[in-house]
Short mmCIF file of C-alpha atoms in Angstrom, two decimals:
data_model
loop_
_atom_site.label_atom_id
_atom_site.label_comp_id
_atom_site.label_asym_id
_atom_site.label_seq_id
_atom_site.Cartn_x
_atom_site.Cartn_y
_atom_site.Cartn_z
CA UNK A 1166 -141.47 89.66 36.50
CA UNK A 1167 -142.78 87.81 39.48
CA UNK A 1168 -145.57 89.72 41.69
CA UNK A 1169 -143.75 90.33 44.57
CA UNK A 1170 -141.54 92.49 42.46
CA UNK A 1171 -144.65 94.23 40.97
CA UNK A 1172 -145.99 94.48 44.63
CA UNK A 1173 -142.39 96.18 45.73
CA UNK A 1174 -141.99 98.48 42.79
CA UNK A 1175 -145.77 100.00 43.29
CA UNK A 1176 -144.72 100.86 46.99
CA UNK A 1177 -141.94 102.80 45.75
CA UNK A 1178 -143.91 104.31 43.04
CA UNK A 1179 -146.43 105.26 45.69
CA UNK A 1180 -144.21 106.54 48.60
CA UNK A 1181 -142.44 108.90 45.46
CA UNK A 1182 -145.68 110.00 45.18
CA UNK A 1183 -146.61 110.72 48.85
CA UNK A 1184 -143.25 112.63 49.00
CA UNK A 1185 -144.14 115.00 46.49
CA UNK A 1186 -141.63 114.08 43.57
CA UNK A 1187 -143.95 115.31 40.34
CA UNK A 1188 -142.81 113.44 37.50
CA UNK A 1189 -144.17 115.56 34.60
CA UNK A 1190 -141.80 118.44 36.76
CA UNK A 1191 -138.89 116.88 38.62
CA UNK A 1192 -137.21 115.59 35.62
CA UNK A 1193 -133.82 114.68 37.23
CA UNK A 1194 -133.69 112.67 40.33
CA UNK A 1195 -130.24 111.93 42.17
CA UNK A 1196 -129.84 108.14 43.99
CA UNK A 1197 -127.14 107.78 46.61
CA UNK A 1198 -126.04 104.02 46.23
CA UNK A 1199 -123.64 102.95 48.72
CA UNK A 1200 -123.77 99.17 46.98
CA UNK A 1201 -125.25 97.39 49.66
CA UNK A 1202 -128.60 95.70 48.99
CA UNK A 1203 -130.90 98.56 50.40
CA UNK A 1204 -129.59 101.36 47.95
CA UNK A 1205 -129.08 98.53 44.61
CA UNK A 1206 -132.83 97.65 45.53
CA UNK A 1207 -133.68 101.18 45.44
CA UNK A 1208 -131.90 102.21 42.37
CA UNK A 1209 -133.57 98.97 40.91
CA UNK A 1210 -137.15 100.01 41.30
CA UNK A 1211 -136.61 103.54 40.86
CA UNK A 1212 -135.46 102.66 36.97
CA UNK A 1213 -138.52 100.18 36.91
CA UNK A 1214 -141.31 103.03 37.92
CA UNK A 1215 -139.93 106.36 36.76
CA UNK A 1216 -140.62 107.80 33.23
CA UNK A 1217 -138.13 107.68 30.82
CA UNK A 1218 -138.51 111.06 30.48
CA UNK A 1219 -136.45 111.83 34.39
CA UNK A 1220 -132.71 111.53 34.35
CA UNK A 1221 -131.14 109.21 36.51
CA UNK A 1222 -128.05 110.57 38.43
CA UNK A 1223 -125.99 108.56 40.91
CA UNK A 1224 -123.88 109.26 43.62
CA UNK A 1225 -121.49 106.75 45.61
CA UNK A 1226 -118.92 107.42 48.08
CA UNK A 1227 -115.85 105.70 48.98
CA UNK A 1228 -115.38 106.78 52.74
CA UNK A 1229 -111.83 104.55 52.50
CA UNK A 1230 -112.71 103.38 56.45
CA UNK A 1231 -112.25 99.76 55.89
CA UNK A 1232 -109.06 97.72 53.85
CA UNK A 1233 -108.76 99.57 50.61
CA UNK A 1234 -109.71 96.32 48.66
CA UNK A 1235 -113.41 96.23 50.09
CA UNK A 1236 -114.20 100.14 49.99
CA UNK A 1237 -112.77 100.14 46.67
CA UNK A 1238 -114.38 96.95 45.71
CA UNK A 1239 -117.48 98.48 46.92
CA UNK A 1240 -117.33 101.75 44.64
CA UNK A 1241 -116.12 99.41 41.54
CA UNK A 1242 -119.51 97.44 42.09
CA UNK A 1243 -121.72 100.42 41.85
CA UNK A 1244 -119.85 101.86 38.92
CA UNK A 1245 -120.40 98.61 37.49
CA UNK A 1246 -123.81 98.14 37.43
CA UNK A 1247 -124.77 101.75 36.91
CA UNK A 1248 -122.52 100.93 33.66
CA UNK A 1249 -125.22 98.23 32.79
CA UNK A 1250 -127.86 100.28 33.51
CA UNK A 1251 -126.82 103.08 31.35
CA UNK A 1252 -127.04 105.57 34.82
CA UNK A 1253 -124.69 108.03 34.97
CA UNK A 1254 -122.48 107.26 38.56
CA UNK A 1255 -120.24 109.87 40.21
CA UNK A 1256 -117.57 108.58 42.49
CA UNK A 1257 -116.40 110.87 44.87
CA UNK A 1258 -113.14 109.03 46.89
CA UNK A 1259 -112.69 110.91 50.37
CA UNK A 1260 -108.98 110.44 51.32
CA UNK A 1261 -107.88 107.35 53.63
CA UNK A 1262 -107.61 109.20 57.25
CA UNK A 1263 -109.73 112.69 56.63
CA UNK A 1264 -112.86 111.68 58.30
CA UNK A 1265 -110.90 110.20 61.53
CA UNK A 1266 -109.13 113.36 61.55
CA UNK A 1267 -112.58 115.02 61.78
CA UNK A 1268 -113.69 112.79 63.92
CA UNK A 1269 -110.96 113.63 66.27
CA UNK A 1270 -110.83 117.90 66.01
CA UNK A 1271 -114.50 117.27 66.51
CA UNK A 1272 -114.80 115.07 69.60
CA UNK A 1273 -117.58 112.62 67.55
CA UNK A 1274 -117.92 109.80 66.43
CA UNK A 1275 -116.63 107.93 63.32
CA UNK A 1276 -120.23 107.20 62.20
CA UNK A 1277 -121.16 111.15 62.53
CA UNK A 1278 -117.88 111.95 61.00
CA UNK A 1279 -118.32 110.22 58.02
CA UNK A 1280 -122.21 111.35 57.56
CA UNK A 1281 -121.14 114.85 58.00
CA UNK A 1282 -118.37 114.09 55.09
CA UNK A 1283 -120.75 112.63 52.71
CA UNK A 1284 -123.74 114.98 53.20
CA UNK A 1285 -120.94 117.49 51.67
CA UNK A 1286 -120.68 115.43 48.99
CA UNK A 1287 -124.15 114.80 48.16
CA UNK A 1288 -124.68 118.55 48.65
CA UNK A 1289 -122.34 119.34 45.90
CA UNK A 1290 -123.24 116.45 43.74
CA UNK A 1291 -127.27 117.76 44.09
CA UNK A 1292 -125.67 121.59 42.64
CA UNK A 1293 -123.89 120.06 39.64
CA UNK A 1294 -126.24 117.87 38.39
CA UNK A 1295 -129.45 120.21 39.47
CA UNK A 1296 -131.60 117.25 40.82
CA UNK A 1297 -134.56 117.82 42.47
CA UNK A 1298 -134.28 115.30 45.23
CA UNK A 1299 -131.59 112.99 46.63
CA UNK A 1300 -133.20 109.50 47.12
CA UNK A 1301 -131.28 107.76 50.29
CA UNK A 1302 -131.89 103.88 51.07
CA UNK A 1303 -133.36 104.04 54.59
CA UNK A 1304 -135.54 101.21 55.40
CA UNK A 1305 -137.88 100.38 58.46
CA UNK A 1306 -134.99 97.97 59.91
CA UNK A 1307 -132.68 101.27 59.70
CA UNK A 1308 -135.88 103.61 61.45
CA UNK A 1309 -136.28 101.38 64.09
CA UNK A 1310 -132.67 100.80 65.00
CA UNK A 1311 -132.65 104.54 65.01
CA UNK A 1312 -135.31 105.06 67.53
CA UNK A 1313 -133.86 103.11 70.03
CA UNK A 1314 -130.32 104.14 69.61
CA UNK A 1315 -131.69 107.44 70.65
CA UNK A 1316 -133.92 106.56 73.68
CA UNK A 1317 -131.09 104.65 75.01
CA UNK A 1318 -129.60 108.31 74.67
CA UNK A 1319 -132.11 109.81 76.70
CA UNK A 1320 -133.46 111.87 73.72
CA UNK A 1321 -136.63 113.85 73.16
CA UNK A 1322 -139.61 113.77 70.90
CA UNK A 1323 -137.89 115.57 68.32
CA UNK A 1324 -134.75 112.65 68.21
CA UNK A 1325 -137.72 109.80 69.27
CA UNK A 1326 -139.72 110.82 66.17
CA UNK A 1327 -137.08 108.87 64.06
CA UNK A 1328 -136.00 109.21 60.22
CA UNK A 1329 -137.91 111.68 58.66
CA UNK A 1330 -139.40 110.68 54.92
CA UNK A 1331 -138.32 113.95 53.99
CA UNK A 1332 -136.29 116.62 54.84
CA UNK A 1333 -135.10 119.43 52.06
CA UNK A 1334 -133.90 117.70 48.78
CA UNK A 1335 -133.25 114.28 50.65
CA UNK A 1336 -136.66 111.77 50.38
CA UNK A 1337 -136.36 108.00 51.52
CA UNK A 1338 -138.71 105.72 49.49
CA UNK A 1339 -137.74 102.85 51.19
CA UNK A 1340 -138.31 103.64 54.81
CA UNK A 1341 -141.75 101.69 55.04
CA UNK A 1342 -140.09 98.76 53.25
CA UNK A 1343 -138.30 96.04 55.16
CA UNK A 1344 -134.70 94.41 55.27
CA UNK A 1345 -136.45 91.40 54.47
CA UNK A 1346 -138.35 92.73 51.70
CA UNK A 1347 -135.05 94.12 50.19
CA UNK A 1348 -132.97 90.91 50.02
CA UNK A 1349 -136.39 88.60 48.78
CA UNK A 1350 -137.13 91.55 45.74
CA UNK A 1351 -132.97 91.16 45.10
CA UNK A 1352 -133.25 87.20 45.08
CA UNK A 1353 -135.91 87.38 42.98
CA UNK A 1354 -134.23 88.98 40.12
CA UNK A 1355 -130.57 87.17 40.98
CA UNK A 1356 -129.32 90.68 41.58
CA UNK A 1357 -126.18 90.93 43.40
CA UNK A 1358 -125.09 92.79 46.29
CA UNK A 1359 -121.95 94.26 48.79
CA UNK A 1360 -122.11 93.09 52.44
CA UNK A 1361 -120.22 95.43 54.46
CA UNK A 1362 -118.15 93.12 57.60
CA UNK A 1363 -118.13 95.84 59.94
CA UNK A 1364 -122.21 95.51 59.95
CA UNK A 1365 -121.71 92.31 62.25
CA UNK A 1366 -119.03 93.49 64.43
CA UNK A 1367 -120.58 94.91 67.65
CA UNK A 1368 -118.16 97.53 68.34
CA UNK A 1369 -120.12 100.21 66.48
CA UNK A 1370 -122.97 101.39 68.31
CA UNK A 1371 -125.73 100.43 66.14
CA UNK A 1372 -123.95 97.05 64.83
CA UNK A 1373 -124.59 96.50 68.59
CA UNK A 1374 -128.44 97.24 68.77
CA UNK A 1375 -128.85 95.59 65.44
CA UNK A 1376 -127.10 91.89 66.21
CA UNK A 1377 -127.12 91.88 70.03
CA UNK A 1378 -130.35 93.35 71.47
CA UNK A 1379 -132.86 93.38 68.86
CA UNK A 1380 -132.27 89.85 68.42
CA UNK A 1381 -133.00 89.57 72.22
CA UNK A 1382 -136.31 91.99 71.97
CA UNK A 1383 -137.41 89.79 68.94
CA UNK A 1384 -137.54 86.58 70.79
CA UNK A 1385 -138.91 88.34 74.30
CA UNK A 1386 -140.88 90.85 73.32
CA UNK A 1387 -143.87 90.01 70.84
CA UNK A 1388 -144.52 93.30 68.51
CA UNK A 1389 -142.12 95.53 69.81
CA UNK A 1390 -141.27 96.77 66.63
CA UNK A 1391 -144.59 97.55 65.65
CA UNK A 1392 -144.70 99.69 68.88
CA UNK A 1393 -141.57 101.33 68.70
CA UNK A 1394 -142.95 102.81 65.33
CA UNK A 1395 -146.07 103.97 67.00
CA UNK A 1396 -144.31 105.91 69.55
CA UNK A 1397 -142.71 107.29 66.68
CA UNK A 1398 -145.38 108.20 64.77
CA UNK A 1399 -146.76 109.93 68.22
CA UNK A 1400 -143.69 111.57 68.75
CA UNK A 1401 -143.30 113.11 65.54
CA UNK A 1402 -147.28 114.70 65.39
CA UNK A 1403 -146.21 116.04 69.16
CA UNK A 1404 -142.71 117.50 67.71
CA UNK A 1405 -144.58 119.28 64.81
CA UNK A 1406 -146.65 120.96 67.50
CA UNK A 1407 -144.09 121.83 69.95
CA UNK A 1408 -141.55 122.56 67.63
CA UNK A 1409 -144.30 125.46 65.78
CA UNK A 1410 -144.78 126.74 69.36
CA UNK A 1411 -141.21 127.20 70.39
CA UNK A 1412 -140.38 128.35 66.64
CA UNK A 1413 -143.38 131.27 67.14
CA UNK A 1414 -141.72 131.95 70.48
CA UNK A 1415 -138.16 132.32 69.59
CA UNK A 1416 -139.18 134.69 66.54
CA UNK A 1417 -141.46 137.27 69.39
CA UNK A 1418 -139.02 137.12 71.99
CA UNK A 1419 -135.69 136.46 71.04
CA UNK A 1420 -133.21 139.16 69.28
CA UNK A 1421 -129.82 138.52 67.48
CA UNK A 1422 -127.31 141.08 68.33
CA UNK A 1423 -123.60 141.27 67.63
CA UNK A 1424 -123.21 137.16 67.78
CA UNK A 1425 -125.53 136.79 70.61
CA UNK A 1426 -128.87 135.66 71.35
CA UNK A 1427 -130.82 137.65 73.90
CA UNK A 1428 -133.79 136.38 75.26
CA UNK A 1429 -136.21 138.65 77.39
CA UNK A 1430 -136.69 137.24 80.40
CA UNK A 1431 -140.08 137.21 81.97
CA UNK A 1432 -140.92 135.68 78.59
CA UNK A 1433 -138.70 133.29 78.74
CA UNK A 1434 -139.65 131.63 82.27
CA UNK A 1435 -143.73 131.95 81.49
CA UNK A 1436 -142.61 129.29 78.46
CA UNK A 1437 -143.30 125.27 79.27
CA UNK A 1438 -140.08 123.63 79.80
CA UNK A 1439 -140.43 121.52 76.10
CA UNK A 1440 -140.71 124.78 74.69
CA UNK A 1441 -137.60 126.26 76.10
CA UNK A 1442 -135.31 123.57 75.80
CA UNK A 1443 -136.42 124.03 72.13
CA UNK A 1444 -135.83 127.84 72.06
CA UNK A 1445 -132.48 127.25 73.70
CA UNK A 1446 -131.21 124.80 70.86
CA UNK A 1447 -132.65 127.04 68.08
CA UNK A 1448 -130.17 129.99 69.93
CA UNK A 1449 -127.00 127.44 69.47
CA UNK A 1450 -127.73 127.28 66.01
CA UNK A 1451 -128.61 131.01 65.88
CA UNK A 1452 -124.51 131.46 66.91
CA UNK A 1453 -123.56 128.95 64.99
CA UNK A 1454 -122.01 126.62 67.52
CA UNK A 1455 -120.84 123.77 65.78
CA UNK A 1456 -120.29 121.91 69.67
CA UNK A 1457 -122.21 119.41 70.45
CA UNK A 1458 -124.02 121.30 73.48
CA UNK A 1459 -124.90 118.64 76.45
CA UNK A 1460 -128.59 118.40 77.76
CA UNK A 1461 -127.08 119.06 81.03
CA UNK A 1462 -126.17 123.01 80.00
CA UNK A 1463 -129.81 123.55 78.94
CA UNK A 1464 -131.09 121.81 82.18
CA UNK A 1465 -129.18 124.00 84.74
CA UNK A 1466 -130.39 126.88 82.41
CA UNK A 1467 -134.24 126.10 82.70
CA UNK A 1468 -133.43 125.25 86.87
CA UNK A 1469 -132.56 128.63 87.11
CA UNK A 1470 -135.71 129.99 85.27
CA UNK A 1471 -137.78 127.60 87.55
CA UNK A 1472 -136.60 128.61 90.68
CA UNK A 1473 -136.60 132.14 89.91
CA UNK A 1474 -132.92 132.71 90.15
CA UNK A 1475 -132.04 136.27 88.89
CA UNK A 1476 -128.34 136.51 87.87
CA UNK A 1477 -126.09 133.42 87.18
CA UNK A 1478 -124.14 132.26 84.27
CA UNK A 1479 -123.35 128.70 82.77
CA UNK A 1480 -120.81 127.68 80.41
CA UNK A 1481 -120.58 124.33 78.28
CA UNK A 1482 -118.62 123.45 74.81
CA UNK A 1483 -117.52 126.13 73.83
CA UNK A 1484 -121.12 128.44 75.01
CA UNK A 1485 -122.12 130.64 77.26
CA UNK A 1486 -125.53 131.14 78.92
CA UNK A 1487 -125.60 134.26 81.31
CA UNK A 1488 -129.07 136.03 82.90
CA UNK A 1489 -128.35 139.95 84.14
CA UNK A 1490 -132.03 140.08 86.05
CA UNK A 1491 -133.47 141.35 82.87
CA UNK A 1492 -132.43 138.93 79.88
CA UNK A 1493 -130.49 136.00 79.09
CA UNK A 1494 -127.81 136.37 76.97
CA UNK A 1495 -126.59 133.35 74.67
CA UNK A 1496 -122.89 133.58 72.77
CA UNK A 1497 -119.78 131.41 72.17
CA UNK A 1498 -117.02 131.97 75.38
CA UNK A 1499 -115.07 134.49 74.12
CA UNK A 1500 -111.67 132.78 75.55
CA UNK A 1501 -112.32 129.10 74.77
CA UNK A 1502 -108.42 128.15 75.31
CA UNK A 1503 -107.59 127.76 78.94
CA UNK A 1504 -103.99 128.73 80.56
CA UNK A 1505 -104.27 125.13 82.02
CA UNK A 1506 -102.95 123.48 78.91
CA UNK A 1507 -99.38 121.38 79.79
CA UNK A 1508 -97.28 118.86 78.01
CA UNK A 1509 -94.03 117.62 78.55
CA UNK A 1510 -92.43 114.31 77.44
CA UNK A 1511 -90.38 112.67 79.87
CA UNK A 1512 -87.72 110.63 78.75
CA UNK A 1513 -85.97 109.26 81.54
CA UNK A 1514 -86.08 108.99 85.78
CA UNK A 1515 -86.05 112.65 87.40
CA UNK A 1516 -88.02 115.53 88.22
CA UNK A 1517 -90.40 117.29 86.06
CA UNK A 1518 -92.03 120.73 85.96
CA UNK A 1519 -95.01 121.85 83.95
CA UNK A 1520 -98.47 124.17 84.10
CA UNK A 1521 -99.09 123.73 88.33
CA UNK A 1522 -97.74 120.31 88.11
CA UNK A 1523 -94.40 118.79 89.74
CA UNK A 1524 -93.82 114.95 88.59
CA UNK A 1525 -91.13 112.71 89.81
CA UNK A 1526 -90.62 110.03 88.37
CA UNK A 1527 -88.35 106.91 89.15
CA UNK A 1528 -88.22 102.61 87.70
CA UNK A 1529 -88.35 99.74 89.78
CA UNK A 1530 -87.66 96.06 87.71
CA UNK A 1531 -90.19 96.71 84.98
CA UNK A 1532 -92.52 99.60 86.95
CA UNK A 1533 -92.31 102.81 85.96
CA UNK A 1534 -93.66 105.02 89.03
CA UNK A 1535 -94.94 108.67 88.36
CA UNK A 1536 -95.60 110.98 91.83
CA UNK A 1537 -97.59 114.29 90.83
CA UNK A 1538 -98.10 117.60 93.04
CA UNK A 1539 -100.61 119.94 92.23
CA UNK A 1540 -99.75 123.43 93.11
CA UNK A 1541 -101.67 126.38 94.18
CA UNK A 1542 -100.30 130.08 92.49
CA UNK A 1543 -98.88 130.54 95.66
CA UNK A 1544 -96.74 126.85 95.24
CA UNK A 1545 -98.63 125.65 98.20
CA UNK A 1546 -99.51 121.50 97.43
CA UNK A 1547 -102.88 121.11 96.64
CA UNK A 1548 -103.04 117.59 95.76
CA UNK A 1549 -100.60 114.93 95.96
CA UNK A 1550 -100.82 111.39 93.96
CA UNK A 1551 -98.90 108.67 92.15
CA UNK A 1552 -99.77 105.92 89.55
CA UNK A 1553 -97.44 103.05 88.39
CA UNK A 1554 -96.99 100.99 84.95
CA UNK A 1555 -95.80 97.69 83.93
CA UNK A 1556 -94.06 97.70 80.61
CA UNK A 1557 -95.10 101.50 79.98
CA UNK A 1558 -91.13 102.32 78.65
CA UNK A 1559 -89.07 105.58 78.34
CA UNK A 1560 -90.00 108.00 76.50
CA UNK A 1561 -93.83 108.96 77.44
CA UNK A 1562 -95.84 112.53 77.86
CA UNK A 1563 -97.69 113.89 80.60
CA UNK A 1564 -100.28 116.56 79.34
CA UNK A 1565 -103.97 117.75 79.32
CA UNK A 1566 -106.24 116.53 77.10
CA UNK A 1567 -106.83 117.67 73.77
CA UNK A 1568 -110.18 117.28 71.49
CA UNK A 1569 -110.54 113.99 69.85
CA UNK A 1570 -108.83 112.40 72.80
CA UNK A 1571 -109.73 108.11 73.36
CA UNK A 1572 -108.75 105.89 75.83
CA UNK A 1573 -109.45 101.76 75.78
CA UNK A 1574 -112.28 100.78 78.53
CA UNK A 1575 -112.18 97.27 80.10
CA UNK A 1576 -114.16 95.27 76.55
CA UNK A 1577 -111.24 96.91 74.59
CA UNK A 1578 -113.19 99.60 72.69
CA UNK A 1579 -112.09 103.07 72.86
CA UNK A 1580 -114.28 105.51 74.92
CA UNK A 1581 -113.86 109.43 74.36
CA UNK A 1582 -112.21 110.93 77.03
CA UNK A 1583 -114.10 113.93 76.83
CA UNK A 1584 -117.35 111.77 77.69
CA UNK A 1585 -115.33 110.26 80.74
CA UNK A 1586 -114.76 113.71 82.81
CA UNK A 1587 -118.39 114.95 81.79
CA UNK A 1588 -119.35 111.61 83.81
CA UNK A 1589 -117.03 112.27 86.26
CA UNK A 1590 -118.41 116.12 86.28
CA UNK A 1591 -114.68 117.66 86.66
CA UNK A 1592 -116.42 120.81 85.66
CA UNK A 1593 -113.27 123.57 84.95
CA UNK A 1594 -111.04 121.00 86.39
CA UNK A 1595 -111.31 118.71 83.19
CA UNK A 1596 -108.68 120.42 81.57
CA UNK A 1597 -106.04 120.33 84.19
CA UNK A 1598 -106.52 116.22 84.71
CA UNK A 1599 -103.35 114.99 83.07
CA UNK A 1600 -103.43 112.47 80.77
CA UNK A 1601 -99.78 109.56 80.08
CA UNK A 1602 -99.59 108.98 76.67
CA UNK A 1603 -97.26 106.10 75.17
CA UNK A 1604 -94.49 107.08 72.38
CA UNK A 1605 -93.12 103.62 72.54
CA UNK A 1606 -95.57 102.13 69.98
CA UNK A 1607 -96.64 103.13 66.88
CA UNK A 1608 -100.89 104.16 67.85
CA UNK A 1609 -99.03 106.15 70.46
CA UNK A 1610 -102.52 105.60 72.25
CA UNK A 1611 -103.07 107.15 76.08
CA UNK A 1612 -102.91 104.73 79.01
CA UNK A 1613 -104.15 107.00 81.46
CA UNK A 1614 -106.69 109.61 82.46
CA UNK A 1615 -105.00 110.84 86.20
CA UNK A 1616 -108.10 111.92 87.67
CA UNK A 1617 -106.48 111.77 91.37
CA UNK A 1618 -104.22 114.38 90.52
CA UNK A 1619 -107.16 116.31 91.06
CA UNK A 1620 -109.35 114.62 93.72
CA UNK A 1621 -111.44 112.12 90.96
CA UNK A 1622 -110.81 108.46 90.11
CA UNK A 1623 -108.49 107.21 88.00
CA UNK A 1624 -108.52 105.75 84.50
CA UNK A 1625 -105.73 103.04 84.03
CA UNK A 1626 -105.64 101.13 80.44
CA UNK A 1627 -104.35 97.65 82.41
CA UNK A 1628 -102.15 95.12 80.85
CA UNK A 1629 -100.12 97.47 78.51
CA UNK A 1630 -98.09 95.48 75.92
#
């Protein structure tokens, strides 16, 4: 065995120890391997440093997102060389379409989607086979494409401090270990490995940090990795500090009652700003909101605080945040569904009715034109507008938007609609902003968010084929 492999297998050894796995007590350790040469290179080492004496358990998951013959492929691998490793390998198969589906009834992402999907997994897979800790294939490549995913998004120190090395049952042995150390420790023992094609395809959001602007930073910026990872490090000994001081808070001044967080006010305004924006996230989870609550919601929250406003009340995703004068109360909206909701599929030239809406709609050559009025509840016309497609076709539907809704943007990609009228800051409105959706082919995809209906802008998918 050549040194370099000696030299990689003692760093693993090492960060096992600094994580706190006890050989002579954990005696069964769980691997996720995905197939992909950061989780074989894992599995690898692990088998060359830990005792004989520790089962070996693995998990891989067939997320059936690509063509079945690579996931599948993929899953066959692992099983494969588990097989020659005498490792025990459970493959779970999630069924082709669930996590878009979640995806969609969710509003996120695919990418969050399918981590929510296998964290499940490797939840249940941790209870049946009673392992002590989940080892997961993080590297430094993956930490640092983390960190600036997230301050792209804006995020705190909490988000900024990146992958943690630890976190309940799930350790990552790998994250001080490079990419490049990976695939040199694999070459030198002629071990095989998957590539996954969707890594070089830009469309996902961190396929595009990883091949389009880190290449950039590499050649521009001399050691900016090596800084990213010391604001990390920063920002994770500042979030252990803040995060004690809002936890201590939230414990002394908050109280759970009935479903809803109540806060005592005069406490809550004497807090620093990081430490409420904390304490306001820790009462989302406290209701169980399963939204994704905007920064925006918790903003306006701590601008009233600051400027001493006494009774006002903000709603967001599914949550409400309400002060009295006295305490601020936190709870899910009681009567999430909105009488705004419309739909109605029209199917040839004519007038249409539906929610506060009247449509008429009439074809010139290849044009299909579409007038809208938006009524008052006295029938009065609010707002009056009209749009116009080239090759859109009979039949189509008119109707608000529903969760999960995407619409192509001008590089192709689809962008959520839900994102779209929080940057347009429709507010109530965003619900009564029709959307057109195509039944004439088979993605039956939308080719229009209508924001003039209302008084916005418009969203128009062009060249419709």
């Amino acid at each position: 065995m050549c040194s370099f492999v000696e030299d990689f297998d003692l760093k693993v050894k090492n960060e096992l120890f600094n994580l706190g796995v006890n050989f002579s007590v954990h005696n069964r350790l769980g691997v996720a391997v995905s197939g992909g040469a950061d989780s074989i290179s894992l599995l690898t080492a692990l088998l060359h440093v830990i005792p004989e004496s520790v089962n070996i358990f693995v998990i891989t998951v067939n997320h059936n997102l690509r063509q079945k013959e690579e996931t599948e492929g993929d899953a066959e691998f692992v099983q494969e060389y588990c097989q020659r490793l005498n490792v025990p390998c459970e493959r779970v198969d999630i069924p082709r379409g669930d996590i878009v589906q979640k995806s969609r009834e969710q509003d996120i992402g695919i990418e969050a989607a399918a981590r929510d999907a296998r964290y499940c997994i490797f939840a249940d897979f941790a209870m049946k086979y009673r392992v002590s800790h989940i080892c997961l294939a993080h590297n430094k490549n993956d930490q640092v494409e983390t960190i600036l995913m997230r301050f792209f998004h804006g995020s705190g120190a909490e988000s900024l401090s990146g992958i943690p090395p630890s976190r309940g049952i799930y350790i990552r042995p790998l994250l001080n270990v490079s990419r490049a150390e990976i695939e040199k420790y694999l070459e030198c023992q002629n071990i095989p490995f998957c590539t996954d094609k969707t890594n070089f395809e830009t469309i996902m959001y961190r396929n595009c940090i990883r091949n389009a602007i880190m290449p950039i930073l590499n050649k521009e910026v001399a050691g900016w990795q090596k800084g990213v990872l010391s604001l990390s490090d920063k920002m994770r000994d500042d979030e252990f500090v803040l995060h004690d001081l809002a936890q201590k808070a939230f414990e002394s001044e908050c109280s759970l009652k009935e479903d809803c967080v109540v806060f005592d006010y005069k406490c809550f305004s004497k807090e620093p700003r990081a430490v409420q924006r904390r304490m306001m996230f820790m009462a989302f989870n406290a209701i169980h909101s399963s939204n994704r609550i905007p920064y925006r919601l918790v903003s306006d929250v701590m601008d009233h605080v600051s400027m001493f406003h006494n009774v006002w009340k903000e709603d967001s995703s599914g949550v409400s945040v309400q002060c009295n004068g006295t305490d601020i109360f936190v709870q899910k909206q009681k009567n999430i569904a909105t009488e705004s909701g419309f739909f109605v599929i029209i199917e040839q030239v004519g007038m249409y009715r539906t929610g506060n809406y009247v449509f008429e709609v009439s074809e010139e050559n290849e044009f299909i034109c579409i007038a809208s009025e938006n009524l008052s509840h006295l029938g009065e016309t609010v707002c009056e507008s009209s749009v116009s497609f080239e090759n859109l076709g009979f039949p189509f539907v008119i109707r608000s938007r529903q969760p999960g809704d995407e619409i192509k943007n001008s590089l192709g990609n689809f962008t959520s609609v839900a994102k779209i009228l929080n940057d347009w800051k429709c507010g109530s409105k965003k619900d009564c902003i029709p959307v057109i959706q195509r039944l004439t082919v088979a993605k039956q995809d939308l080719v229009c968010i209508w924001g003039e209906a209302l008084g916005f802008k418009n969203w128009i998918v062009k060249d419709l084929k």
